[in-house]
Amino acid sequence: MPINRRDFFAMLGGVTPVAPNQAGGDDFSPRSPELHVLSRLTWGVTPADIANIQQMGMEGYIEWQLNPEAIPDPRVDEFMSRRQVLSMSATELRRIADEQYGFVLTNVLWARLFRATHSERQLYERIVEFWTDHFNIPLQDFLTEKTIDDREVIRKHALGNFRDLLFASAQSPAMLMYLDNDVSNKEHPNENYARELMELHTLGVSGGYTEADVKEVARALTGWTIEYGRNDMFVFDMNRHDTGEKLVLGQSLPAGRGIEDGLQVLDILAYHPSTARFIAQKLCRRFVADFPPETIVQSTAEVFFTTGGDIRATMRHLLLSDEFMTAYGQKFRRPIDFIVGTLRALRDGLEVDNTYVFIEPLEGMGQIPYAWNPPNGYPDVAGAWLNTNGLLYRWNIGLSMALAGEGYADGIALNLDAVIPPANTVGELVDLVADRMVAVTLPADLRQLFINLLNRDGDASAPVDARLRRDYLPTLVGLMIASPQFQWH
Amino acid sequence: MSISRRQFLGGGIATGVLGVGQHLFPRWMPRMAFGQAGSRERDVMVVIFNRGGMDGLNAVVPFGEGAGYYDKRPTIAIREPDGSDTSAIDLNGFFGLHPRLRPLKDIYDAGALTVIHGVGSPDPSRSHFEAMEYMERGIPGDKMTATGWVARHLATASWTNNSPFRAVGMGTMLPASFRGEISALALRSIADFHLGGRQDQLAQVQRTLSGLYRVETPDDILSAQAGQVFNTMSQLEELANQFYQPEYGADYPDSEFGRGLRQIAQLIKADMGLEIACVDSGGWDTHDGQGSVDGEMSFLLDDFARGLAAFHADMQDHMNRVTVVSMSEFGRTASENASAGTDHGRASVMFVMGGASAGGVHADWRGLTGDALEDGDLAVTTDYRDVLAELLIKRVKNNAVDQIFPNHTVNLHNIFVE
């Protein structure tokens, strides 16, 4: 196994640079509103997605994707049935992970990419990613627990109710361990979880809590721990609980209670207006733009608040808004999104033997799935990802992946003829590749660059013979993946 | 997938690739001359961040404290120096290095290594996230200032330097200290910093990419960054094709940290215009299994010390104009916890290595008992900003420390000679 535990431990700490992006503009105009919707709801537009949205209409498609439980997903079901480690109990999984850390790790990482690539529930996979960042837990430290958390917390409640999601997270062994609430007790209340619960999970750093609130919440949550040595699940331990009176965000928690203290705190936080605002802000940053218009943040927060944290209703509002519809070219694909986008673009001709082929470049670009160390999750703005190292990686991944059919990428095979249909002329071939790879109308001057690649005289009507196709189709596809139009959506 | 040019082309490729390379880069791209940016006048800074909170008390052991140290750490303490390789390495009769820091002892003895103990940020946050942010931005406690201390240093410098290598972050992302209006380079691998794909189509690929990214008429962050990639590839072309042979038998550890230092050495020797490089050493959050002479932390110390020692050996002809400085967001609890580890504490240690380092151990030491402690742990008695400010003033010749570290009155501790 190529990854060992020590390598994986040596990940970088966290930074969240802020830099204005702004792609947008004529270079990034989608071919149609439907293509814009698909490019944001999916992990990369495929011909099947286009057929679906044409058949269902835009609103119909969005509604379909908002109800993932009703969407059959045979390819993922089949995949999961072959990877038993992904559906094991914590006890079973821990036993295997202790002996075969790399085996479990590789399966979990590949499952992340596989589901994003092949699931019919594309929007669901995107929301799962959002909450994975929001309730970040580094896999390298908590392989078993995070694998369970992904299944039982994030995926179970991704489009459900925020309160349920928050409660599940608060009682998730992975979160209890990661943010140390498992060791908190009345003598030494640990503030780690209490702080991040308010700062990162609910109210936001400017959400109106004080240092005193952090201490009080930590007291309220004492006794929320793990039943170590039995089933290693959540347990409330009254002996560790501080039964004194507490004051949280101006509300009094009477003395003499047990688990009710923590439950009440979570209710206060889940239904707090600052939480609605904070979650709405983050959803809009993810799904609309790095710096979303205030109007959409405001209206999304209202929906979140008035529905009592109904995530599906909140997303429906956001995705049907004018602000969303006009925000094309505003989001820079993060590395995982870029890799999955490449996989989806090529998947009809791709055979994967060696899944590590996709993890190595993610390490090189700084986004191994679930591996962000600090509790704030992988950054979600272009400024964090758009740097020289990352850009060159994208170019080279595009170029070498498209050449996988010629041995440029170990352990994967690619038949580009299964991806790109035959074309008679150079212009036709460029258009076919562009249609398959990107959601925008290529500006004429950029289209001409591709034509120049295939024909020295820049003649779009020049014929494409077998040799030209063989020699240049991989590079054409690679450059389309390397293009700015593939990076922004 | 490998993106290595060597793999694509097999052996014996260097001249062929270089031959092609001469005309690969578009004519509009100026071959820059950096005028060496006054490399004789100021030090190149190499900044190491020990991410996760390094346990200063086991890295540099205050064995002279006696029970004040040993009673708090019944299973993980490092024994008093007794000459064996399982005890501390005596520095000055009070402090001693962890045995895995042995490679640093010769450098210390030569006066080229200074240890600053009890150092840290005045902000009491014990959140990694917050403490790292504060430290790298250089403004503890201030959440509103977005720029980092490195960016403010370069923005206030009296000299100019248009090299793309002026500020380099070794790794996948730029550190928060670089945040601001400067053009910094994220560089993970010199050897891999070139275009892959079919090498016989390289010129066409270059031309298409620079056109697609509108590199010739940069008007947004993407085209600017793409231009920077081309620029850097051009500048690195020769280096990327050379096998870098460290000098004086220097043996860098094969880790992300070791590779980072090795490549920084390569850039400095190649006179690429480098002024400041940052590299991370991660994994110091030793809550459990930290261990004593062995254990999780010993591996980290081993990597750290071997990296520094290799750099020092390799760079010995240059160290009069290079300063290496390390820091960590906080130290760890004075007492070990229930799982043979330590939790987030306050002060830690910094290491300063280079010809201008004054040597010795600098510590405003108040001990590990009673009121000397800060919330139960080793108190911060030296502000990390003082160390950086002294470096900037004395060795880098930037006196604008009031802008680099606003709202901080700098105290010079004579950690550096002029």
PDB file of C-alpha atoms in Angstrom, chain A residues 281-402:
ATOM      1  CA  GLN A 281     -23.480  32.293   4.211  1.00  0.00           C
ATOM      2  CA  LYS A 282     -21.469  29.106   3.822  1.00  0.00           C
ATOM      3  CA  LEU A 283     -24.007  27.421   1.532  1.00  0.00           C
ATOM      4  CA  CYS A 284     -24.067  30.491  -0.675  1.00  0.00           C
ATOM      5  CA  ARG A 285     -20.298  30.623  -0.737  1.00  0.00           C
ATOM      6  CA  ARG A 286     -20.214  26.998  -1.831  1.00  0.00           C
ATOM      7  CA  PHE A 287     -23.074  27.030  -4.327  1.00  0.00           C
ATOM      8  CA  VAL A 288     -23.265  30.626  -5.590  1.00  0.00           C
ATOM      9  CA  ALA A 289     -19.968  32.497  -5.398  1.00  0.00           C
ATOM     10  CA  ASP A 290     -16.948  33.042  -3.151  1.00  0.00           C
ATOM     11  CA  PHE A 291     -18.392  36.414  -2.244  1.00  0.00           C
ATOM     12  CA  PRO A 292     -22.128  35.871  -2.692  1.00  0.00           C
ATOM     13  CA  PRO A 293     -24.564  38.773  -3.004  1.00  0.00           C
ATOM     14  CA  GLU A 294     -26.054  39.799   0.333  1.00  0.00           C
ATOM     15  CA  THR A 295     -29.580  39.357  -1.039  1.00  0.00           C
ATOM     16  CA  ILE A 296     -29.195  35.609  -1.471  1.00  0.00           C
ATOM     17  CA  VAL A 297     -27.466  35.133   1.883  1.00  0.00           C
ATOM     18  CA  GLN A 298     -30.296  37.020   3.547  1.00  0.00           C
ATOM     19  CA  SER A 299     -33.137  35.168   1.834  1.00  0.00           C
ATOM     20  CA  THR A 300     -31.460  31.784   2.297  1.00  0.00           C
ATOM     21  CA  ALA A 301     -30.971  32.508   6.002  1.00  0.00           C
ATOM     22  CA  GLU A 302     -34.665  33.344   6.278  1.00  0.00           C
ATOM     23  CA  VAL A 303     -35.710  30.069   4.702  1.00  0.00           C
ATOM     24  CA  PHE A 304     -33.314  28.145   6.941  1.00  0.00           C
ATOM     25  CA  PHE A 305     -34.628  29.959  10.015  1.00  0.00           C
ATOM     26  CA  THR A 306     -38.349  29.787   9.270  1.00  0.00           C
ATOM     27  CA  THR A 307     -38.241  26.100   8.305  1.00  0.00           C
ATOM     28  CA  GLY A 308     -36.376  25.237  11.505  1.00  0.00           C
ATOM     29  CA  GLY A 309     -33.245  24.219   9.641  1.00  0.00           C
ATOM     30  CA  ASP A 310     -34.777  22.202   6.792  1.00  0.00           C
ATOM     31  CA  ILE A 311     -31.725  21.687   4.599  1.00  0.00           C
ATOM     32  CA  ARG A 312     -33.675  20.476   1.578  1.00  0.00           C
ATOM     33  CA  ALA A 313     -35.978  23.497   1.620  1.00  0.00           C
ATOM     34  CA  THR A 314     -33.006  25.793   2.086  1.00  0.00           C
ATOM     35  CA  MET A 315     -31.185  24.274  -0.868  1.00  0.00           C
ATOM     36  CA  ARG A 316     -34.315  24.405  -3.000  1.00  0.00           C
ATOM     37  CA  HIS A 317     -34.595  28.124  -2.359  1.00  0.00           C
ATOM     38  CA  LEU A 318     -30.934  28.705  -3.131  1.00  0.00           C
ATOM     39  CA  LEU A 319     -30.878  26.665  -6.340  1.00  0.00           C
ATOM     40  CA  LEU A 320     -34.011  28.301  -7.735  1.00  0.00           C
ATOM     41  CA  SER A 321     -32.807  31.831  -7.012  1.00  0.00           C
ATOM     42  CA  ASP A 322     -31.849  34.400  -9.629  1.00  0.00           C
ATOM     43  CA  GLU A 323     -28.545  34.913  -7.868  1.00  0.00           C
ATOM     44  CA  PHE A 324     -27.658  31.262  -8.371  1.00  0.00           C
ATOM     45  CA  MET A 325     -28.786  31.231 -11.981  1.00  0.00           C
ATOM     46  CA  THR A 326     -26.597  34.175 -12.934  1.00  0.00           C
ATOM     47  CA  ALA A 327     -23.496  33.173 -10.969  1.00  0.00           C
ATOM     48  CA  TYR A 328     -21.787  31.181 -13.691  1.00  0.00           C
ATOM     49  CA  GLY A 329     -18.011  31.025 -13.834  1.00  0.00           C
ATOM     50  CA  GLN A 330     -17.761  32.184 -10.220  1.00  0.00           C
ATOM     51  CA  LYS A 331     -16.530  29.034  -8.537  1.00  0.00           C
ATOM     52  CA  PHE A 332     -13.086  27.554  -8.927  1.00  0.00           C
ATOM     53  CA  ARG A 333     -13.086  23.782  -8.822  1.00  0.00           C
ATOM     54  CA  ARG A 334     -11.241  22.548  -5.773  1.00  0.00           C
ATOM     55  CA  PRO A 335      -8.744  19.721  -6.357  1.00  0.00           C
ATOM     56  CA  ILE A 336     -11.165  16.894  -5.520  1.00  0.00           C
ATOM     57  CA  ASP A 337     -13.750  18.502  -7.774  1.00  0.00           C
ATOM     58  CA  PHE A 338     -11.139  18.801 -10.513  1.00  0.00           C
ATOM     59  CA  ILE A 339     -10.120  15.135 -10.259  1.00  0.00           C
ATOM     60  CA  VAL A 340     -13.707  13.895 -10.119  1.00  0.00           C
ATOM     61  CA  GLY A 341     -14.575  16.209 -13.011  1.00  0.00           C
ATOM     62  CA  THR A 342     -11.780  14.627 -15.019  1.00  0.00           C
ATOM     63  CA  LEU A 343     -12.992  11.151 -14.091  1.00  0.00           C
ATOM     64  CA  ARG A 344     -16.539  12.004 -15.159  1.00  0.00           C
ATOM     65  CA  ALA A 345     -15.358  13.544 -18.393  1.00  0.00           C
ATOM     66  CA  LEU A 346     -13.423  10.410 -19.306  1.00  0.00           C
ATOM     67  CA  ARG A 347     -15.400   7.711 -17.532  1.00  0.00           C
ATOM     68  CA  ASP A 348     -16.987   6.161 -20.617  1.00  0.00           C
ATOM     69  CA  GLY A 349     -13.542   5.087 -21.797  1.00  0.00           C
ATOM     70  CA  LEU A 350     -11.756   4.652 -18.491  1.00  0.00           C
ATOM     71  CA  GLU A 351     -10.688   1.513 -16.678  1.00  0.00           C
ATOM     72  CA  VAL A 352      -9.146   1.965 -13.269  1.00  0.00           C
ATOM     73  CA  ASP A 353      -6.939  -0.686 -11.691  1.00  0.00           C
ATOM     74  CA  ASN A 354      -4.847   1.529  -9.504  1.00  0.00           C
ATOM     75  CA  THR A 355      -6.947   3.960  -7.516  1.00  0.00           C
ATOM     76  CA  TYR A 356      -3.865   5.531  -5.959  1.00  0.00           C
ATOM     77  CA  VAL A 357      -3.300   7.208  -9.314  1.00  0.00           C
ATOM     78  CA  PHE A 358      -5.936   9.725  -8.255  1.00  0.00           C
ATOM     79  CA  ILE A 359      -4.885  10.121  -4.635  1.00  0.00           C
ATOM     80  CA  GLU A 360      -1.271  11.028  -5.384  1.00  0.00           C
ATOM     81  CA  PRO A 361      -2.151  14.189  -7.362  1.00  0.00           C
ATOM     82  CA  LEU A 362      -4.688  15.120  -4.688  1.00  0.00           C
ATOM     83  CA  GLU A 363      -1.861  15.007  -2.195  1.00  0.00           C
ATOM     84  CA  GLY A 364       0.199  17.124  -4.559  1.00  0.00           C
ATOM     85  CA  MET A 365      -2.573  19.687  -4.782  1.00  0.00           C
ATOM     86  CA  GLY A 366      -3.295  19.558  -1.065  1.00  0.00           C
ATOM     87  CA  GLN A 367      -6.759  17.998  -0.916  1.00  0.00           C
ATOM     88  CA  ILE A 368      -6.736  14.344   0.035  1.00  0.00           C
ATOM     89  CA  PRO A 369     -10.356  13.526   0.912  1.00  0.00           C
ATOM     90  CA  TYR A 370     -11.187  13.991   4.607  1.00  0.00           C
ATOM     91  CA  ALA A 371      -7.577  14.863   5.426  1.00  0.00           C
ATOM     92  CA  TRP A 372      -7.814  18.532   6.434  1.00  0.00           C
ATOM     93  CA  ASN A 373      -6.370  18.708   9.893  1.00  0.00           C
ATOM     94  CA  PRO A 374      -7.894  21.747  11.655  1.00  0.00           C
ATOM     95  CA  PRO A 375     -11.606  21.779  12.459  1.00  0.00           C
ATOM     96  CA  ASN A 376     -12.635  24.427   9.939  1.00  0.00           C
ATOM     97  CA  GLY A 377     -12.638  22.173   6.870  1.00  0.00           C
ATOM     98  CA  TYR A 378     -10.956  22.603   3.509  1.00  0.00           C
ATOM     99  CA  PRO A 379     -11.160  26.231   2.353  1.00  0.00           C
ATOM    100  CA  ASP A 380     -13.874  27.085  -0.116  1.00  0.00           C
ATOM    101  CA  VAL A 381     -12.581  30.110  -1.990  1.00  0.00           C
ATOM    102  CA  ALA A 382     -10.519  30.257  -5.147  1.00  0.00           C
ATOM    103  CA  GLY A 383      -7.756  32.221  -3.435  1.00  0.00           C
ATOM    104  CA  ALA A 384      -6.873  29.221  -1.309  1.00  0.00           C
ATOM    105  CA  TRP A 385      -6.363  26.898  -4.259  1.00  0.00           C
ATOM    106  CA  LEU A 386      -5.299  29.047  -7.138  1.00  0.00           C
ATOM    107  CA  ASN A 387      -1.539  29.019  -6.956  1.00  0.00           C
ATOM    108  CA  THR A 388       1.374  28.036  -9.168  1.00  0.00           C
ATOM    109  CA  ASN A 389       1.761  24.556  -7.761  1.00  0.00           C
ATOM    110  CA  GLY A 390      -1.928  23.712  -8.090  1.00  0.00           C
ATOM    111  CA  LEU A 391      -2.301  25.156 -11.561  1.00  0.00           C
ATOM    112  CA  LEU A 392       0.632  23.266 -13.006  1.00  0.00           C
ATOM    113  CA  TYR A 393      -0.684  20.076 -11.403  1.00  0.00           C
ATOM    114  CA  ARG A 394      -4.019  20.578 -13.159  1.00  0.00           C
ATOM    115  CA  TRP A 395      -2.357  21.061 -16.507  1.00  0.00           C
ATOM    116  CA  ASN A 396      -0.236  17.980 -16.086  1.00  0.00           C
ATOM    117  CA  ILE A 397      -3.042  15.804 -14.768  1.00  0.00           C
ATOM    118  CA  GLY A 398      -5.148  16.760 -17.777  1.00  0.00           C
ATOM    119  CA  LEU A 399      -2.341  16.088 -20.203  1.00  0.00           C
ATOM    120  CA  SER A 400      -1.163  12.817 -18.700  1.00  0.00           C
ATOM    121  CA  MET A 401      -4.628  11.449 -17.868  1.00  0.00           C
ATOM    122  CA  ALA A 402      -5.779  11.968 -21.433  1.00  0.00           C
TER     123      ALA A 402
END
